[in-house]
Coordinates of N, CA, C and O in Angstrom, one line a residue:
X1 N 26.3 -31.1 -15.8 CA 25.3 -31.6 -16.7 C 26.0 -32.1 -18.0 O 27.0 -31.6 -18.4
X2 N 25.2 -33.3 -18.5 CA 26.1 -33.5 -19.3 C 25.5 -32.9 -21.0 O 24.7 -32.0 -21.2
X3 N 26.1 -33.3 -21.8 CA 26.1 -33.0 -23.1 C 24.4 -33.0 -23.4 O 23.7 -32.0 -23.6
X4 N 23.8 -34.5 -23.4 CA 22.6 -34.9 -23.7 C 21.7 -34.4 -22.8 O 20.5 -34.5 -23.2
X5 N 21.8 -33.9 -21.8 CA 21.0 -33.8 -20.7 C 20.7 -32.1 -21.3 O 19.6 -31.6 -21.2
X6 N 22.0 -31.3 -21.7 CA 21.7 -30.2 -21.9 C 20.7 -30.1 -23.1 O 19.6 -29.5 -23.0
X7 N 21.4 -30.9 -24.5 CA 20.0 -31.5 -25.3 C 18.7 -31.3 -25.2 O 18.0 -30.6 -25.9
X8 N 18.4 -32.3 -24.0 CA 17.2 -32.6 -23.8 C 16.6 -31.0 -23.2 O 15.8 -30.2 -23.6
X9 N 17.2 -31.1 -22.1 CA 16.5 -29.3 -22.0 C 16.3 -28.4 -22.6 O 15.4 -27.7 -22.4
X10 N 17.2 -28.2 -23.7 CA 17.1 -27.2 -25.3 C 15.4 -27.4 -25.4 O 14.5 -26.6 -25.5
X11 N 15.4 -28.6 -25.5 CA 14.9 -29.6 -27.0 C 12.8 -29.5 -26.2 O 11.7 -29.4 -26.7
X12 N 13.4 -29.7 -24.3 CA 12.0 -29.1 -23.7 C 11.7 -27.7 -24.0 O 10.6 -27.4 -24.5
X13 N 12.9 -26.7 -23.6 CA 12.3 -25.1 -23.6 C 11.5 -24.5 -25.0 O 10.6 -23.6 -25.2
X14 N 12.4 -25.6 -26.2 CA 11.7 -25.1 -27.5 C 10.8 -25.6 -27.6 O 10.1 -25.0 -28.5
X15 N 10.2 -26.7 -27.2 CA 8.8 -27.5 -27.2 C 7.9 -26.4 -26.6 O 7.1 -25.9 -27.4
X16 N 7.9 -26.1 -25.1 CA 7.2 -25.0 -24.5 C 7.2 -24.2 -25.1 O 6.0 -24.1 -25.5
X17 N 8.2 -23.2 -25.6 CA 7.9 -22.1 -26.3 C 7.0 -22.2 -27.5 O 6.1 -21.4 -27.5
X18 N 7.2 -23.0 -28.4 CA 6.1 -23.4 -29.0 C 4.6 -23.6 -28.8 O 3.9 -23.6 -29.8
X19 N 4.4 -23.7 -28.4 CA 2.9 -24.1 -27.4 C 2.6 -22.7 -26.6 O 1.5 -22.4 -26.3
X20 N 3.6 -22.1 -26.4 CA 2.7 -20.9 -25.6 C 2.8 -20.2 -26.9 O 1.8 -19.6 -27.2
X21 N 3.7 -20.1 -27.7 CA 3.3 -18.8 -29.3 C 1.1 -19.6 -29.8 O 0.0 -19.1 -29.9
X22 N 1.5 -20.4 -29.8 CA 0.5 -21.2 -30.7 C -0.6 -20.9 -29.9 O -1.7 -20.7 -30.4
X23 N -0.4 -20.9 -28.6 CA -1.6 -20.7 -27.3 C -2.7 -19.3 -27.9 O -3.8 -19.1 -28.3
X24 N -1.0 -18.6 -27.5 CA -1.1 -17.0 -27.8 C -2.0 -16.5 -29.0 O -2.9 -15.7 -29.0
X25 N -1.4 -17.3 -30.0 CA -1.9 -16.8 -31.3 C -3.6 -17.1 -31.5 O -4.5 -16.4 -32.1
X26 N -3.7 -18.7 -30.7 CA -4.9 -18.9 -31.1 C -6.1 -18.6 -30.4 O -7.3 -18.8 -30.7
X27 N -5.1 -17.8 -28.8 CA -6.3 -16.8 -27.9 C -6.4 -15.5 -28.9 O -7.5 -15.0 -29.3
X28 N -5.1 -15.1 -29.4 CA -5.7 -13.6 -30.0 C -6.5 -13.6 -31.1 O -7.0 -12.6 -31.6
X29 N -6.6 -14.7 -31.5 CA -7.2 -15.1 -33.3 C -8.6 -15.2 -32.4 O -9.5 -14.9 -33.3
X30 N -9.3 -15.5 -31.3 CA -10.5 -15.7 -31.1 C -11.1 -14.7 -30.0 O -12.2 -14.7 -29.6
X31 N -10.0 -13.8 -29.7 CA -10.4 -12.7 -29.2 C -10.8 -11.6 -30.2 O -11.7 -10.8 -30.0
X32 N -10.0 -11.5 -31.4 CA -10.4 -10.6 -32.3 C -11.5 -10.9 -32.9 O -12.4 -10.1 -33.3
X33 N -11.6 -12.6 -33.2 CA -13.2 -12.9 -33.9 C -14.4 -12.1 -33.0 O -15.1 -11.3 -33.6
X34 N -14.5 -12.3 -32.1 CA -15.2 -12.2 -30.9 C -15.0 -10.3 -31.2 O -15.9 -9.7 -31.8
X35 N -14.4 -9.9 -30.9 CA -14.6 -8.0 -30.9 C -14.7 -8.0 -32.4 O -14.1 -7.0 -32.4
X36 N -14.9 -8.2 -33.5 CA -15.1 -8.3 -35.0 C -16.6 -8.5 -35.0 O -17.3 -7.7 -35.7
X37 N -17.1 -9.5 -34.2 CA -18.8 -9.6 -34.5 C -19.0 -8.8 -33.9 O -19.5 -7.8 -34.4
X38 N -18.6 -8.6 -32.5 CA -19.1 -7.2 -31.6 C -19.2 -5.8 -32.4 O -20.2 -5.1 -32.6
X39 N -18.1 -5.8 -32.6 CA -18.1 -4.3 -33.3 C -19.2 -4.4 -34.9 O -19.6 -3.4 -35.5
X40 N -19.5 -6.0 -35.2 CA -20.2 -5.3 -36.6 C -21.1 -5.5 -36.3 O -21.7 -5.7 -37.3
X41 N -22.1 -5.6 -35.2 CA -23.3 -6.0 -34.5 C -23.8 -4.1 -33.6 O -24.8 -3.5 -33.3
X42 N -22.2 -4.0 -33.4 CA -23.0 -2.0 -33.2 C -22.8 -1.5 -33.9 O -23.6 -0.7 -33.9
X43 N -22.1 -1.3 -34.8 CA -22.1 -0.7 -36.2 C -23.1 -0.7 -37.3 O -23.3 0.0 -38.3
X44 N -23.9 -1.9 -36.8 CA -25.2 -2.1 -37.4 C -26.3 -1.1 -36.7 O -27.0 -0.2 -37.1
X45 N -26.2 -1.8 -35.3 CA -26.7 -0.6 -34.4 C -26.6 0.9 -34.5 O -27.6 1.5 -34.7
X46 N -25.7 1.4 -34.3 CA -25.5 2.5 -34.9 C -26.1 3.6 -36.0 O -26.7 4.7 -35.9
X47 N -25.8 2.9 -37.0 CA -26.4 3.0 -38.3 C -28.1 3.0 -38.5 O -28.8 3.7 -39.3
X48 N -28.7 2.2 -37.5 CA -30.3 1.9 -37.5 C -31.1 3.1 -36.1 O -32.3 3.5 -36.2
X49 N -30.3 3.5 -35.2 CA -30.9 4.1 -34.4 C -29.9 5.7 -34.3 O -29.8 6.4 -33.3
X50 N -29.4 5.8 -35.5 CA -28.5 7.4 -35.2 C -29.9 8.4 -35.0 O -29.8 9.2 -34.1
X51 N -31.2 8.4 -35.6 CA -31.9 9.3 -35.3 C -33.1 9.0 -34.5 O -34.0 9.8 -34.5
X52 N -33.2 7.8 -33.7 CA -34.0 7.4 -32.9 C -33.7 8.6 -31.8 O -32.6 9.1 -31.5
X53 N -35.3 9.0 -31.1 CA -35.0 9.9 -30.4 C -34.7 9.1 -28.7 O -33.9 9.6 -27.9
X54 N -35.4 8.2 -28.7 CA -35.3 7.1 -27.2 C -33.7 7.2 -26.9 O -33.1 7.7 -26.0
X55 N -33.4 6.6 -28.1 CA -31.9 6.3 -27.6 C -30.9 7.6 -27.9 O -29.9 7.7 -27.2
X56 N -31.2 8.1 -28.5 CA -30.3 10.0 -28.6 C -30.0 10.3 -27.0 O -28.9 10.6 -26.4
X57 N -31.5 10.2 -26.3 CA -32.2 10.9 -25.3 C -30.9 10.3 -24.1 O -30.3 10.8 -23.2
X58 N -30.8 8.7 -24.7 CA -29.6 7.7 -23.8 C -27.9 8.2 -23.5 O -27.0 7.8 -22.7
X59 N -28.0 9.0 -24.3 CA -26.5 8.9 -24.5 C -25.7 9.8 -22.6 O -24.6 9.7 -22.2
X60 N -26.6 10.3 -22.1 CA -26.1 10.5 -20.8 C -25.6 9.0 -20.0 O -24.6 8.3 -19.7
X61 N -27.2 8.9 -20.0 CA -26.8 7.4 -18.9 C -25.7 6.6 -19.9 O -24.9 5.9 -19.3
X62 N -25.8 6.7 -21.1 CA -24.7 5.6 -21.6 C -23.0 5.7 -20.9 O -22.2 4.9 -20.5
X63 N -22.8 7.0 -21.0 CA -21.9 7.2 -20.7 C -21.7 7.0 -19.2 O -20.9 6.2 -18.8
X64 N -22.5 7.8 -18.5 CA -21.9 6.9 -16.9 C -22.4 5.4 -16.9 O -22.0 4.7 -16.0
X65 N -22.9 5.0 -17.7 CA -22.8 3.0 -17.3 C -21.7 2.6 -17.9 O -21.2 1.7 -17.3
X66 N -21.0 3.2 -19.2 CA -19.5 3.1 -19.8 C -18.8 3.3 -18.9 O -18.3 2.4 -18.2
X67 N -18.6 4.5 -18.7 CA -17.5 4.6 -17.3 C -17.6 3.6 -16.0 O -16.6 3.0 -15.6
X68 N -18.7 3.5 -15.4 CA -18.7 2.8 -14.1 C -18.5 1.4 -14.4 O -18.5 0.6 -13.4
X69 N -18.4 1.1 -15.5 CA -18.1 -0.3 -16.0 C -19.7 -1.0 -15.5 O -19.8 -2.0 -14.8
X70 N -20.6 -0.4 -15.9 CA -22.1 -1.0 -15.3 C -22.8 -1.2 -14.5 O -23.8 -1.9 -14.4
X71 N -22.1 0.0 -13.5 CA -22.3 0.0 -11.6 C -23.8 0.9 -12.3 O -24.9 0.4 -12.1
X72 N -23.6 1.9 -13.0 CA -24.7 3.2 -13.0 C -25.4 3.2 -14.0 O -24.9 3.6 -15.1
X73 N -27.3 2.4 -13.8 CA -27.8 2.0 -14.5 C -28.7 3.3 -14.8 O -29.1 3.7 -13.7
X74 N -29.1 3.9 -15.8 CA -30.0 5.5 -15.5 C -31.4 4.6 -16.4 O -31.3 3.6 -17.1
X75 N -32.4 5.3 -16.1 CA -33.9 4.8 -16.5 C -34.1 5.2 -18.3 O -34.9 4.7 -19.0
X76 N -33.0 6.2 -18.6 CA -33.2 6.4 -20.1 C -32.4 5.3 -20.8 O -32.9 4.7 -21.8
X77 N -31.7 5.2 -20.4 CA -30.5 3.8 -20.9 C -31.2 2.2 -21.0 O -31.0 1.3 -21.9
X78 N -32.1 2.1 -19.5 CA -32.4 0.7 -19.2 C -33.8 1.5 -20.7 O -33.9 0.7 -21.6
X79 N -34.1 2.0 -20.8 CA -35.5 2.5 -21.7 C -35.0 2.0 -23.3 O -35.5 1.2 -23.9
X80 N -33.7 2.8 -23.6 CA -33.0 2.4 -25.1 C -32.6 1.2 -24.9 O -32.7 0.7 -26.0
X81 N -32.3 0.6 -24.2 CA -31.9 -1.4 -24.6 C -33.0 -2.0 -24.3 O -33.0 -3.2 -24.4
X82 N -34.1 -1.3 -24.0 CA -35.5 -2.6 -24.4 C -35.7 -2.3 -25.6 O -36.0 -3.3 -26.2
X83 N -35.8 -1.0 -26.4 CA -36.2 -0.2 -27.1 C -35.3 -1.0 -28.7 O -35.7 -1.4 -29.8
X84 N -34.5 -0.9 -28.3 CA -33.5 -1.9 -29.5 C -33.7 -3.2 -29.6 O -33.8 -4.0 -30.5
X85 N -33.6 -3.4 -28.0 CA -33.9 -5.3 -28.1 C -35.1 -5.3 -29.0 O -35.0 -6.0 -30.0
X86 N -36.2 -4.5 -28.9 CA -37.6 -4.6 -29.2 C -37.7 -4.6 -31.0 O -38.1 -5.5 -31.7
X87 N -37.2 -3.4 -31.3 CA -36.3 -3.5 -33.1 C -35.7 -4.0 -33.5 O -36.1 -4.4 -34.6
X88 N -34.6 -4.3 -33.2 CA -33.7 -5.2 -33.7 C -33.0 -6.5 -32.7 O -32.0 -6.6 -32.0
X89 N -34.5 -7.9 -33.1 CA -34.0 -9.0 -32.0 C -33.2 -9.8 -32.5 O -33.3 -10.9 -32.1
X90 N -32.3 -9.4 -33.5 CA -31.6 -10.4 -34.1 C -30.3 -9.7 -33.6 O -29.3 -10.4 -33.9
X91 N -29.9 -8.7 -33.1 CA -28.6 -8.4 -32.7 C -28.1 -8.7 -31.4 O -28.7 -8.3 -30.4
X92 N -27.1 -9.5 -31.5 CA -26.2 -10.2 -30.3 C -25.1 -9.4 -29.8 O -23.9 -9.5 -30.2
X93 N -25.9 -8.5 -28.8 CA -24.9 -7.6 -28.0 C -24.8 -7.2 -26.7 O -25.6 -6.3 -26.3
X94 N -24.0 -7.7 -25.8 CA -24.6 -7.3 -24.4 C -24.8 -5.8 -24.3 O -24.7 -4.9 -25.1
X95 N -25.3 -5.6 -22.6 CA -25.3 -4.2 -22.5 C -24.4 -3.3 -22.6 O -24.7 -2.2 -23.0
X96 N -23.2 -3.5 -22.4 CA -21.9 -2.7 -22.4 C -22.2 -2.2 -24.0 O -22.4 -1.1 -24.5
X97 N -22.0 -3.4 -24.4 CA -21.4 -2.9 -26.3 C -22.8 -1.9 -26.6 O -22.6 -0.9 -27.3
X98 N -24.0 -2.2 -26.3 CA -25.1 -1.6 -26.8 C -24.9 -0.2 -25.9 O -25.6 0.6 -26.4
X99 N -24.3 0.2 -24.8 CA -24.2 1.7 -24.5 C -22.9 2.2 -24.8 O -22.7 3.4 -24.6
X100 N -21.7 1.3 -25.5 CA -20.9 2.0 -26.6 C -21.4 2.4 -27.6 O -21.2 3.6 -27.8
X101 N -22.4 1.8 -28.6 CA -22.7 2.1 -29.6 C -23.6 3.6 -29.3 O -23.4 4.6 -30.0
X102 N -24.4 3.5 -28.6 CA -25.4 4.9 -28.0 C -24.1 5.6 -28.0 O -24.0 6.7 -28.7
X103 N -23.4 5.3 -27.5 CA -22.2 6.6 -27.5 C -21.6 7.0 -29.0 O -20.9 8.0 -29.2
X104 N -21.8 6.2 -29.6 CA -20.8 6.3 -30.8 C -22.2 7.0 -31.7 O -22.2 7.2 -32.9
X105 N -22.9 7.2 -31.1 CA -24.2 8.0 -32.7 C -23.6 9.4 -32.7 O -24.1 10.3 -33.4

């Protein structure tokens, strides 16, 4: 290989490398945006329904729909996320995050 040719390959790998840091940074910069609203959207949650009795009553089924990753839906759980949808329709949270937060009262 010659001199320039090695050049030029430098001159590619640092180009690439650049572009996947920049990738990287600007997937993690919009993954954290994204769990930032989540988390301040059950923390609001949280805070509004720590003494609601519906969703107290949730915190079983929350936890096996937490665990099963959503497989195990229980009738007290599907009860507290109408129950919240119904109070609070301004909060944008799927169901996962809405039976972390039941978990977190």
């Amino acid at each position: 290989m010659t001199r320039i040719q090695l050049l030029a390959a430098s001159a590619l790998l640092a180009l690439a490398g650049g572009a996947s840091a920049t990738s990287f940074v600007a997937t993690t910069d919009t993954l954290g945006g994204l769990s930032a609203n989540a988390s301040e959207s059950t923390s609001d949650i949280s805070s509004s329904f720590d003494d609601d009795k519906i969703v107290r009553a949730a915190r079983d089924d929350a936890a096996s729909f937490v665990a099963s990753n959503g497989a195990i839906r229980g009738a007290q759980l599907e009860a507290a996320l109408r129950h919240i949808r119904q109070q609070a329709p301004q909060v944008q949270a799927d169901d996962q995050q809405l039976a972390r937060a039941i978990l977190a009262l």
